[in-house]
Coordinates of C-alpha atoms and ligand atoms in Angstrom, one line a residue:
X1 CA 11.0 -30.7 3.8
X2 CA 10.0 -27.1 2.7
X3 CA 11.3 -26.6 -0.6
X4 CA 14.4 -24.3 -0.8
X5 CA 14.1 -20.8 -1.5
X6 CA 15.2 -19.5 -5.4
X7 CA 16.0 -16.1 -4.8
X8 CA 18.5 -14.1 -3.0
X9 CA 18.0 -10.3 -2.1
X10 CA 21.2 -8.3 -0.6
X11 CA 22.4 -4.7 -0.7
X12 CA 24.8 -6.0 -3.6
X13 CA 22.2 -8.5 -5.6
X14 CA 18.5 -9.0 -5.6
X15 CA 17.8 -12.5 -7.9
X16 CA 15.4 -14.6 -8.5
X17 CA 10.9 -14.5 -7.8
X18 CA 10.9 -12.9 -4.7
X19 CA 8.0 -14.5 -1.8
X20 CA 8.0 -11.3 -0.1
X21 CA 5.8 -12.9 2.7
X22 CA 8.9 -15.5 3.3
X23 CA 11.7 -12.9 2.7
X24 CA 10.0 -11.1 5.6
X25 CA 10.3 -14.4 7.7
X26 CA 13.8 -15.1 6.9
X27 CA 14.8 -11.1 7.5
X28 CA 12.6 -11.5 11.0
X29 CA 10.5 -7.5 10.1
X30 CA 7.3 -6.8 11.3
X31 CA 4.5 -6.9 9.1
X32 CA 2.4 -3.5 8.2
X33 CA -0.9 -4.7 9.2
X34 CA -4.1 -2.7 8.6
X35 CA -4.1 -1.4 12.1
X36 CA -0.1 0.2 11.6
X37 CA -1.8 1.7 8.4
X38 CA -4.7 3.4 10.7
X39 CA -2.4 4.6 12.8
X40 CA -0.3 6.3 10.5
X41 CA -3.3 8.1 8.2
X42 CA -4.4 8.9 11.7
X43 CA -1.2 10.9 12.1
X44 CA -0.8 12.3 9.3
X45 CA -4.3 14.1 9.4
X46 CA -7.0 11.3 7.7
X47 CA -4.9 10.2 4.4
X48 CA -2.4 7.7 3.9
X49 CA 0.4 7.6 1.0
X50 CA -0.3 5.3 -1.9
X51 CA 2.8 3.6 -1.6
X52 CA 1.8 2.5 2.0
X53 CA -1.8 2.5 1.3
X54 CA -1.6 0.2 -1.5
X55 CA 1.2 -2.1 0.2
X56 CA 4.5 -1.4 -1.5
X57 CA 5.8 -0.4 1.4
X58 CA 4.8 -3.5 3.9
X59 CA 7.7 -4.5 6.2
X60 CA 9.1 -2.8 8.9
X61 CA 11.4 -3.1 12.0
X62 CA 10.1 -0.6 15.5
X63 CA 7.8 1.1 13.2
X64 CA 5.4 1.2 16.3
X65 CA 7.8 1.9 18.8
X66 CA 8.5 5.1 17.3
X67 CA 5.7 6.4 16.4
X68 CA 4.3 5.5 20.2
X69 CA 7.8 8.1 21.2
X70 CA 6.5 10.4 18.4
X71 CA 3.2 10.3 20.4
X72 CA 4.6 11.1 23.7
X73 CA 6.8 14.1 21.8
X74 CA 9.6 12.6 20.8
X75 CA 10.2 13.8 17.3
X76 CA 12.3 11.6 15.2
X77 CA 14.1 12.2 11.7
X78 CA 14.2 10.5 8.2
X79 CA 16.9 9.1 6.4
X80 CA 16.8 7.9 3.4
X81 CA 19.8 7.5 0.3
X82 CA 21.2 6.3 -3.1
X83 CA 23.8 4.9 -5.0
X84 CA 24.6 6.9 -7.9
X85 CA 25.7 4.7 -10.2
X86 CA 23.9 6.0 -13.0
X87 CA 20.5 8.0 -14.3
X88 CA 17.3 7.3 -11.7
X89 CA 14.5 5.6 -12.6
X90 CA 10.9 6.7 -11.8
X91 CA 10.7 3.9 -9.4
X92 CA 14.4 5.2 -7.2
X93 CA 12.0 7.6 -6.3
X94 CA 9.3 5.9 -4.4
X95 CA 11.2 6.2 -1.0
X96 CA 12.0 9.7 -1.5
X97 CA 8.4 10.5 -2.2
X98 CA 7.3 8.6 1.2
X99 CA 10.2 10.5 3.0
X100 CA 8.5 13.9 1.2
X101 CA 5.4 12.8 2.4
X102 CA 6.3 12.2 6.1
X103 CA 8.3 15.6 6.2
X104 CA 5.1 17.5 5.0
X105 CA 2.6 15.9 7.3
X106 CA 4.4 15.4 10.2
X107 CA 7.3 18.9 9.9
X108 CA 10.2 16.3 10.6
X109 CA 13.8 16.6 9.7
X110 CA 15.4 14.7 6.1
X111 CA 18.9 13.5 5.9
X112 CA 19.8 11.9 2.0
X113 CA 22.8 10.4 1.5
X114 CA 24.6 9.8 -2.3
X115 CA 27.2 6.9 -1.6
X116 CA 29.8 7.8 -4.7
X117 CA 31.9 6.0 -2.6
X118 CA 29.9 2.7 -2.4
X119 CA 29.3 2.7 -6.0
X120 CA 33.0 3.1 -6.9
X121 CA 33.9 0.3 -4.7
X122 CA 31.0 -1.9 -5.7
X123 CA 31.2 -1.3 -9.6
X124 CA 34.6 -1.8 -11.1
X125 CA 33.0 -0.2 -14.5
X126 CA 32.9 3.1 -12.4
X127 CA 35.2 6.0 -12.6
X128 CA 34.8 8.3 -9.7
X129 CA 34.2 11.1 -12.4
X130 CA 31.0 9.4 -13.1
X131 CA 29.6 8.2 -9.3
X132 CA 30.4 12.3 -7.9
X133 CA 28.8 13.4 -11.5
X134 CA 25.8 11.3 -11.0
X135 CA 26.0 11.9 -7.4
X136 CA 24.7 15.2 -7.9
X137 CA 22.5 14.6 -10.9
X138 CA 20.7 12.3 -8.5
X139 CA 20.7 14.6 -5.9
X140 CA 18.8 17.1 -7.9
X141 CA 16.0 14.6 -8.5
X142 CA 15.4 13.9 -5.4
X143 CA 15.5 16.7 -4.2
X144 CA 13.2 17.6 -6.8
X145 CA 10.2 15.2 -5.2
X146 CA 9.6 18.3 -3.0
X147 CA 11.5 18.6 0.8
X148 CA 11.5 21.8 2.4
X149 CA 15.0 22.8 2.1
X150 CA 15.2 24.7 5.6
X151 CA 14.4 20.7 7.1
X152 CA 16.5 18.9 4.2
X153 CA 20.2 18.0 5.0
X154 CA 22.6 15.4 2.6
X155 CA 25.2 13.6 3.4
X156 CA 27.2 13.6 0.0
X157 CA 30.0 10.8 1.4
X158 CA 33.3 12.3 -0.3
X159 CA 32.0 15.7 0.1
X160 CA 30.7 15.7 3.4
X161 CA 33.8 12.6 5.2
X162 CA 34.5 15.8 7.5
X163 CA 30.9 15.4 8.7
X164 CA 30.7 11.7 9.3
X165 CA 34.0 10.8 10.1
X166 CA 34.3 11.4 13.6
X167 CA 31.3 9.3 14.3
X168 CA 32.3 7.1 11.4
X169 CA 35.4 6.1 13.8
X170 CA 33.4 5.0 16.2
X171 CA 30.9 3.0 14.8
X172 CA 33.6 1.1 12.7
X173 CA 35.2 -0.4 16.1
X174 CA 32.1 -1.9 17.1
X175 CA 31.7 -4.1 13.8
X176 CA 33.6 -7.2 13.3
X177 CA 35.0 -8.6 10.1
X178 CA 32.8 -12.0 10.6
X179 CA 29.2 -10.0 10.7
X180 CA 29.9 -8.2 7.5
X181 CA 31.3 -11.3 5.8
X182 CA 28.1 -13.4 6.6
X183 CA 25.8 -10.3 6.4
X184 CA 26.6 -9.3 2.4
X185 CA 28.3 -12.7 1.4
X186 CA 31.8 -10.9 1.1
X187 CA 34.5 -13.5 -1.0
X188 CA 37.9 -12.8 -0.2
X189 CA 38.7 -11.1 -2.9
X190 CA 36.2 -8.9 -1.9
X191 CA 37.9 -4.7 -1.8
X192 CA 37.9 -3.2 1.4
X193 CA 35.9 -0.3 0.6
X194 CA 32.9 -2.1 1.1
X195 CA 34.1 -3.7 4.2
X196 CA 34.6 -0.8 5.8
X197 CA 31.2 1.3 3.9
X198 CA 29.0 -0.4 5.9
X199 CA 29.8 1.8 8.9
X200 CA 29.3 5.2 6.7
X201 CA 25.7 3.9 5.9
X202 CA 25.3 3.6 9.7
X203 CA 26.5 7.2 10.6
X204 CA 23.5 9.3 9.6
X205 CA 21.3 6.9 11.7
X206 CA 23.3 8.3 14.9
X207 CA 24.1 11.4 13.3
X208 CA 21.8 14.1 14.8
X209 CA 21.3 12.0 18.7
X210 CA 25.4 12.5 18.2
X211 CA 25.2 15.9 17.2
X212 CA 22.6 17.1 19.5
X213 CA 23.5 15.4 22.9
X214 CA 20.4 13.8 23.0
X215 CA 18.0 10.6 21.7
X216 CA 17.3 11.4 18.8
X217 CA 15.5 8.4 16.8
X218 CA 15.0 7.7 13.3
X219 CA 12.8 6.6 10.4
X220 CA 14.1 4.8 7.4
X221 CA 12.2 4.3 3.8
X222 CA 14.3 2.3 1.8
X223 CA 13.9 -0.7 -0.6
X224 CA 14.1 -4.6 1.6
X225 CA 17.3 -4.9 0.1
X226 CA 19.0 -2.4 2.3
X227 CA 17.8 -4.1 5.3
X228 CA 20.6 -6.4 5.8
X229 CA 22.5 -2.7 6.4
X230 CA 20.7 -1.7 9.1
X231 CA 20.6 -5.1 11.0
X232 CA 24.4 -4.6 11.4
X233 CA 23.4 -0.5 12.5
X234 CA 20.8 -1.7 14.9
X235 CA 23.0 -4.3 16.4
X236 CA 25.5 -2.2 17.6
X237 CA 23.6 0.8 18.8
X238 CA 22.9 0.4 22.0
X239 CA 26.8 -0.2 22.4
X240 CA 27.1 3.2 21.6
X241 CA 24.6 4.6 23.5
X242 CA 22.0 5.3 19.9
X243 CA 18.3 4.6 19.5
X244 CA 18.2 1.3 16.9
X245 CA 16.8 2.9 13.8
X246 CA 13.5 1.8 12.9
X247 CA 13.1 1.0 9.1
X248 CA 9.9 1.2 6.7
X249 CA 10.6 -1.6 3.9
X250 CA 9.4 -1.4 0.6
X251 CA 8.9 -4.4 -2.4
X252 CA 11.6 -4.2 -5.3
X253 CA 9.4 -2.5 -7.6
X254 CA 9.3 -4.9 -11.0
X255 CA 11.3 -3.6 -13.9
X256 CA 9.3 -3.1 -17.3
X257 CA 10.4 -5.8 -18.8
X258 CA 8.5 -8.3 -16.7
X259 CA 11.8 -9.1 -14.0
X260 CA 11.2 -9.4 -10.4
X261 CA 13.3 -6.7 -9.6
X262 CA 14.8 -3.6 -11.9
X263 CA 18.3 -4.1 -12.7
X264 CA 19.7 -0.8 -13.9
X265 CA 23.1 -3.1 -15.6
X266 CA 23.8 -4.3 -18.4
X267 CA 21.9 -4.6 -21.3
X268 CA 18.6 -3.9 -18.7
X269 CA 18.2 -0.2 -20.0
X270 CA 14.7 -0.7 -21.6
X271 CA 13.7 -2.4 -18.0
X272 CA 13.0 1.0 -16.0
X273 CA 12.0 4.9 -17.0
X274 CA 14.9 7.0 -16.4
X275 CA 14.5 10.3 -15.4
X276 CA 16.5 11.8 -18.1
X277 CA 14.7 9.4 -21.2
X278 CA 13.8 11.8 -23.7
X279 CA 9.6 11.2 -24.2
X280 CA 9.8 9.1 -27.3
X281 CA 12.2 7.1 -25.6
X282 CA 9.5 6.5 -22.7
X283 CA 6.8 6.2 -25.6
X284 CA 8.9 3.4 -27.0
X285 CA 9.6 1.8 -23.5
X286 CA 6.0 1.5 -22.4
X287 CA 4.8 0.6 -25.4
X288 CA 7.2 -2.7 -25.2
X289 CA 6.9 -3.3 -21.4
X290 CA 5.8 -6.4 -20.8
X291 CA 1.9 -7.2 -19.8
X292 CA -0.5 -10.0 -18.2
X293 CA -2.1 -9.4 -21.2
X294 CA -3.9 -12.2 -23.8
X295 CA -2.6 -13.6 -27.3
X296 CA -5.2 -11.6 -28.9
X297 CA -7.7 -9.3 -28.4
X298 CA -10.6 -11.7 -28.8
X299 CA -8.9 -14.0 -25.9
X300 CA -8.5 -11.2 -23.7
X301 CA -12.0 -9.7 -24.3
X302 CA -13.3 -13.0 -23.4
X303 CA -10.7 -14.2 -20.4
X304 CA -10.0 -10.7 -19.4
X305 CA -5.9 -10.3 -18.5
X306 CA -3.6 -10.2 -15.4
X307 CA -2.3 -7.2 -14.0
X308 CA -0.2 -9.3 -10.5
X309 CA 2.3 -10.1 -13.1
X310 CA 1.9 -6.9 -15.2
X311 CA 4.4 -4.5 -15.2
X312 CA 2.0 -1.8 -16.5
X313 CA -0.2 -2.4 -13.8
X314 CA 3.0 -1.7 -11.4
X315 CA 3.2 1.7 -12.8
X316 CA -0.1 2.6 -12.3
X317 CA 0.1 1.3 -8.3
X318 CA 3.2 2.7 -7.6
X319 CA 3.0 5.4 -9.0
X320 CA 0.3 7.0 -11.7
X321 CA -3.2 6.1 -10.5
X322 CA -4.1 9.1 -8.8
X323 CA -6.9 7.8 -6.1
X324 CA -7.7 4.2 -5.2
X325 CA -10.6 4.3 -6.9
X326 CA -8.3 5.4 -10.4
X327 CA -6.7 2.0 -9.9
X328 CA -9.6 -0.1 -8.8
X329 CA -10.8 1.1 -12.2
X330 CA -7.6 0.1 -14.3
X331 CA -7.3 -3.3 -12.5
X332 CA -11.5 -3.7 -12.5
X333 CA -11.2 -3.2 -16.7
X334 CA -8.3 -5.7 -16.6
X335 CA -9.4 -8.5 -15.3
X336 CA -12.8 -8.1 -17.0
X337 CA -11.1 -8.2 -20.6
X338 CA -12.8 -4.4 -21.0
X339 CA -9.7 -2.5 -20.9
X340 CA -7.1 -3.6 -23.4
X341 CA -3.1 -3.4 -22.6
X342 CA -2.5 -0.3 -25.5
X343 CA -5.3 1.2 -24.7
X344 CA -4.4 0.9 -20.9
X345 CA -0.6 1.7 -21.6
X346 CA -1.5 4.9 -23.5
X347 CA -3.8 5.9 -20.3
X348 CA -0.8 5.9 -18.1
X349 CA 1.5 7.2 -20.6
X350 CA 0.0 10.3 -20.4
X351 CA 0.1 10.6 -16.8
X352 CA 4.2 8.9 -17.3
X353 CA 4.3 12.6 -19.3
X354 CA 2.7 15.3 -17.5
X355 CA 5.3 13.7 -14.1
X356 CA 8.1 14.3 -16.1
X357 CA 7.5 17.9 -17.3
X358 CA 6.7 19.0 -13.6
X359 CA 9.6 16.9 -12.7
X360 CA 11.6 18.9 -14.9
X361 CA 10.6 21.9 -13.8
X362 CA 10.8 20.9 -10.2
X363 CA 14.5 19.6 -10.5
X364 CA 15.6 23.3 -12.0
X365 CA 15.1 24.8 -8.7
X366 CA 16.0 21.7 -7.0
X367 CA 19.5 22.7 -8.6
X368 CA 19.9 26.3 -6.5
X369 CA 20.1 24.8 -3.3
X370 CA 21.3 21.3 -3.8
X371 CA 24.9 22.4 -3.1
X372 CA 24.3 24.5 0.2
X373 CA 22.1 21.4 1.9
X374 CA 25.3 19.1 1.7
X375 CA 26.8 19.1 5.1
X376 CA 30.5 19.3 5.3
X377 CA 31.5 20.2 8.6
X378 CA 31.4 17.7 11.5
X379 CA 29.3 19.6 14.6
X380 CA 31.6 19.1 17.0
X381 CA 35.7 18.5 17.4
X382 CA 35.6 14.9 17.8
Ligands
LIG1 N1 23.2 1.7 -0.3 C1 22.2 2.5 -0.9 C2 22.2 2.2 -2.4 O1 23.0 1.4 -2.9 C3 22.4 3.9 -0.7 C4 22.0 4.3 0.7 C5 22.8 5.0 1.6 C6 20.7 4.2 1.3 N2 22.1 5.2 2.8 C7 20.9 4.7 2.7 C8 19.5 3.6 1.0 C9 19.8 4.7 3.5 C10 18.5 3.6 1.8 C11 18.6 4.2 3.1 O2 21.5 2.7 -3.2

């Protein structure tokens, strides 16, 4: 008997040492072969995004199908969103930075949504001061990674329940109590926010084929975790006359602190860069993120280290090495024992630096039109 497996990954927990290749198994997504990745760079005019390039992003669902519409003229849209539960973390903004990516090369629309809803219902520590103040806070990072504003529209839930309501209605009477129950695990003592939130994470897939009269389909970046989401979306849209979304999937993206998966909880504050850490504080945070790395110095000159289980190394993939060759170098010095972890950690530390000024200045005029991209009013009566 195949052994069983030891981790879990839902919307609502991700536990456990994740064997992506099997989660993609159990979940039934496409891989992103080499061929997908052709395709795309093809596309997008002879380069590929690191994230994809480098395989963080390597599941998807109809990935092909759309891009054989897009082909044939049939422009699609992005949707991507978060939970604002607190600060981001450099890594909450890999998807956005695909999404960015897309919109540049390919001039499609961007819909974000910021569930302060979700969050209040899914975190009883949350007050719903905190999920509409970080709500926004978040918004302006992500914003900040670069969309055009005249192609960027959010969905901002309690701001913007005018908007998605109507379709919101519709989309709820097609999903029975018994799929979200076995889809997210739901105890009976489970609130019914979350019963129902399901359907408001569905909306903006249908939102602009609903608002336009027409097939319009869409793209979605988002962590593995969210797919269970969207099985439920693609499930029921044909019922209501809606292209199935297709979705991109990426890896959790490991926390610092050697985990699996980041955990922004708790006591798990050293385990990811936030946004709004002060530089010492990402000086400190670094320094103490956990390595492959040897004993000593005169092992790992001799044996070389291990960047697969490096969280460093992560950093530099997902994020900081600025061409493949950058990182070839970093993981070729690594393995060979030639490039030790502080000197190695100090390397990317000033790259970790020079993202977070521009980042700064980036999320200043993110700020003046954050509030007029949030749509509020549905585009027709019902
Ligand atoms: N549920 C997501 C979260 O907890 C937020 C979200 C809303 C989202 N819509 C999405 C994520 C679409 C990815 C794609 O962060």
């Amino acid at each position: 008997m195949p052994a069983p497996d030891d981790f879990t990954v839902t919307p609502y927990e991700v536990k456990g040492r994740i064997d992506y290749a099997r989660l993609r198994e159990l979940f039934g997504t496409q891989e992103v072969t080499d061929e997908l990745r052709a395709r795309l760079r093809r596309l997008a005019g002879g380069d590929l995004h690191p994230l994809i390039a480098r395989g963080t992003y390597y599941s998807h669902r109809d990935l092909a199908h759309l891009l054989d519409r897009y082909e044939r003229g049939h422009p699609f849209f992005l949707y991507s969103g978060r939970g604002p539960s607190g600060p981001l973390h450099v890594s909450h903004l890999a998807a956005f930075d695909l999404c960015r990516w897309f919109q540049e090369r390919l001039h499609v629309p961007m819909y974000i949504q910021i569930t302060d809803d979700e969050k209040f219902w899914a975190r009883a520590g949350l007050s719903r001061e905190e999920t509409v103040r970080w709500g926004m806070e978040n918004l302006y990072d992500i914003l900040a990674v670069g969309f055009d504003p005249a192609r960027t529209r959010v969905f901002f839930d309690s701001k913007s329940i005018g908007a998605l309501y109507p379709l919101a209605i519709r989309v709820a009477r097609k999903i029975p109590y018994s799929t979200v129950k076995a889809v997210f695990g739901f105890e009976p003592s489970q609130n019914i926010g979350l019963v129902f939130y399901t359907a408001l994470q569905t909306v903006p897939c249908f939102w602009p084929s609903w608002a336009e009269d027409r097939e319009v389909p869409c793209l979605i970046p988002c962590g593995i975790d969210q797919d269970p989401h969207f099985r439920v979306t693609r499930d029921i849209a044909e019922g209501l006359g809606y292209p199935k979304p297709a979705l991109l999937h990426s890896q959790m993206i490991p926390g610092l602190l050697g985990d699996q998966a980041m955990s922004t909880t708790g006591s798990a504050a050293d385990n990811a860069l936030f946004l709004n850490d002060p530089p010492k504080v990402v000086d400190r945070k670094v320094k103490n993120a956990f390595t492959g790395g040897r004993a000593t110095v005169e092992e790992q000159r001799r044996l070389g280290a291990n960047p697969d289980i490096c969280s460093v190394f992560a950093l530099w993939k997902t994020r900081f090495a600025e061409s493949d060759q950058r990182l070839a170098e970093v993981e070729r010095g690594c393995r060979s024992g030639s490039l030790l972890c502080g000197e190695c950690k100090l390397s990317v530390l000033e790259r970790i630096h020079a993202f977070y000024a521009t980042h700064a200045a980036a999320r200043e005029k993110a700020k003046e039109w954050a509030e007029s991209a949030i749509v509020t009013a549905a585009p027709k009566p019902v």
